[in-house]
């Protein structure tokens, strides 16, 4: 029997720099934003992350989209 995949939700994961290590390397942290609509456009997710982190003291390093699916027979 074939497996049926249905989109469940999307998580937006942002990476930002919180400072420097004693050696001078960037100290990075991540934050996840759950319950993002699975049909949200990539550009919209990127724009939202940039808008949020312009309000913060920490610079935005990267944005990742994690799509989640339910699998059933």
C-alpha positions as YAML, in Angstrom:
chain: A
units: angstrom
residues:
- id: 1
  name: UNK
  ca: [0.00, 0.00, 0.00]
- id: 2
  name: UNK
  ca: [1.27, 3.47, -0.85]
- id: 3
  name: UNK
  ca: [2.13, 5.97, 1.85]
- id: 4
  name: UNK
  ca: [0.13, 9.20, 1.77]
- id: 5
  name: UNK
  ca: [1.93, 12.35, 2.80]
- id: 6
  name: UNK
  ca: [-0.03, 15.37, 4.00]
- id: 7
  name: UNK
  ca: [1.46, 18.71, 5.01]
- id: 8
  name: UNK
  ca: [1.08, 19.36, 8.72]
- id: 9
  name: UNK
  ca: [2.86, 22.60, 9.51]
- id: 10
  name: UNK
  ca: [6.06, 24.54, 9.05]
- id: 11
  name: UNK
  ca: [8.63, 25.73, 11.57]
- id: 12
  name: UNK
  ca: [10.75, 28.81, 10.90]
- id: 13
  name: UNK
  ca: [14.19, 28.51, 12.50]
- id: 14
  name: UNK
  ca: [16.34, 31.62, 12.76]
- id: 15
  name: UNK
  ca: [20.02, 31.75, 13.64]
- id: 16
  name: UNK
  ca: [21.41, 34.91, 15.19]
- id: 17
  name: UNK
  ca: [24.70, 36.08, 16.71]
- id: 18
  name: UNK
  ca: [24.66, 36.79, 20.44]
- id: 19
  name: UNK
  ca: [28.27, 37.86, 20.78]
- id: 20
  name: UNK
  ca: [31.78, 36.54, 20.44]
- id: 21
  name: UNK
  ca: [33.64, 33.68, 22.10]
- id: 22
  name: UNK
  ca: [36.88, 34.45, 23.96]
- id: 23
  name: UNK
  ca: [38.71, 33.33, 20.80]
- id: 24
  name: UNK
  ca: [36.79, 35.87, 18.71]
- id: 25
  name: UNK
  ca: [34.50, 33.44, 16.88]
- id: 26
  name: UNK
  ca: [30.81, 34.30, 16.56]
- id: 27
  name: UNK
  ca: [28.57, 32.91, 19.29]
- id: 28
  name: UNK
  ca: [25.38, 31.71, 17.58]
- id: 29
  name: UNK
  ca: [21.92, 30.87, 18.92]
- id: 30
  name: UNK
  ca: [18.75, 29.57, 17.28]
- id: 31
  name: UNK
  ca: [15.08, 30.23, 17.86]
- id: 32
  name: UNK
  ca: [12.19, 28.24, 16.41]
- id: 33
  name: UNK
  ca: [8.81, 29.70, 15.51]
- id: 34
  name: UNK
  ca: [6.24, 26.90, 15.24]
- id: 35
  name: UNK
  ca: [2.78, 26.74, 13.69]
- id: 36
  name: UNK
  ca: [3.68, 28.60, 10.52]
- id: 37
  name: UNK
  ca: [1.19, 27.88, 7.74]
- id: 38
  name: UNK
  ca: [2.57, 25.24, 5.39]
- id: 39
  name: UNK
  ca: [1.49, 27.26, 2.35]
- id: 40
  name: UNK
  ca: [3.39, 30.39, 3.42]
- id: 41
  name: UNK
  ca: [5.78, 31.61, 0.75]
- id: 42
  name: UNK
  ca: [9.53, 31.34, 1.31]
- id: 43
  name: UNK
  ca: [9.94, 35.06, 0.65]
- id: 44
  name: UNK
  ca: [7.31, 35.87, 3.28]
- id: 45
  name: UNK
  ca: [9.08, 33.76, 5.91]
- id: 46
  name: UNK
  ca: [12.37, 35.44, 5.10]
- id: 47
  name: UNK
  ca: [10.80, 38.91, 5.24]
- id: 48
  name: UNK
  ca: [9.16, 38.21, 8.61]
- id: 49
  name: UNK
  ca: [12.43, 36.94, 10.09]
- id: 50
  name: UNK
  ca: [14.27, 40.03, 8.86]
- id: 51
  name: UNK
  ca: [11.58, 42.35, 10.24]
- id: 52
  name: UNK
  ca: [11.64, 40.64, 13.65]
- id: 53
  name: UNK
  ca: [15.40, 40.73, 13.98]
- id: 54
  name: UNK
  ca: [15.68, 44.37, 12.94]
- id: 55
  name: UNK
  ca: [13.90, 45.03, 16.25]
- id: 56
  name: UNK
  ca: [16.49, 43.00, 18.19]
- id: 57
  name: UNK
  ca: [20.00, 43.77, 19.35]
- id: 58
  name: UNK
  ca: [21.35, 40.62, 17.71]
- id: 59
  name: UNK
  ca: [22.12, 40.35, 13.99]
- id: 60
  name: UNK
  ca: [20.29, 37.73, 11.95]
- id: 61
  name: UNK
  ca: [22.64, 35.13, 10.47]
- id: 62
  name: UNK
  ca: [20.26, 32.71, 8.73]
- id: 63
  name: UNK
  ca: [16.68, 31.58, 8.21]
- id: 64
  name: UNK
  ca: [15.65, 27.94, 7.75]
- id: 65
  name: UNK
  ca: [12.29, 26.43, 6.90]
- id: 66
  name: UNK
  ca: [11.41, 23.01, 8.34]
- id: 67
  name: UNK
  ca: [8.30, 21.47, 6.76]
- id: 68
  name: UNK
  ca: [6.53, 18.73, 8.70]
- id: 69
  name: UNK
  ca: [4.36, 16.03, 7.15]
- id: 70
  name: UNK
  ca: [2.06, 13.33, 8.48]
- id: 71
  name: UNK
  ca: [2.58, 9.94, 6.84]
- id: 72
  name: UNK
  ca: [-0.17, 7.34, 6.68]
- id: 73
  name: UNK
  ca: [-1.23, 4.35, 4.62]
...
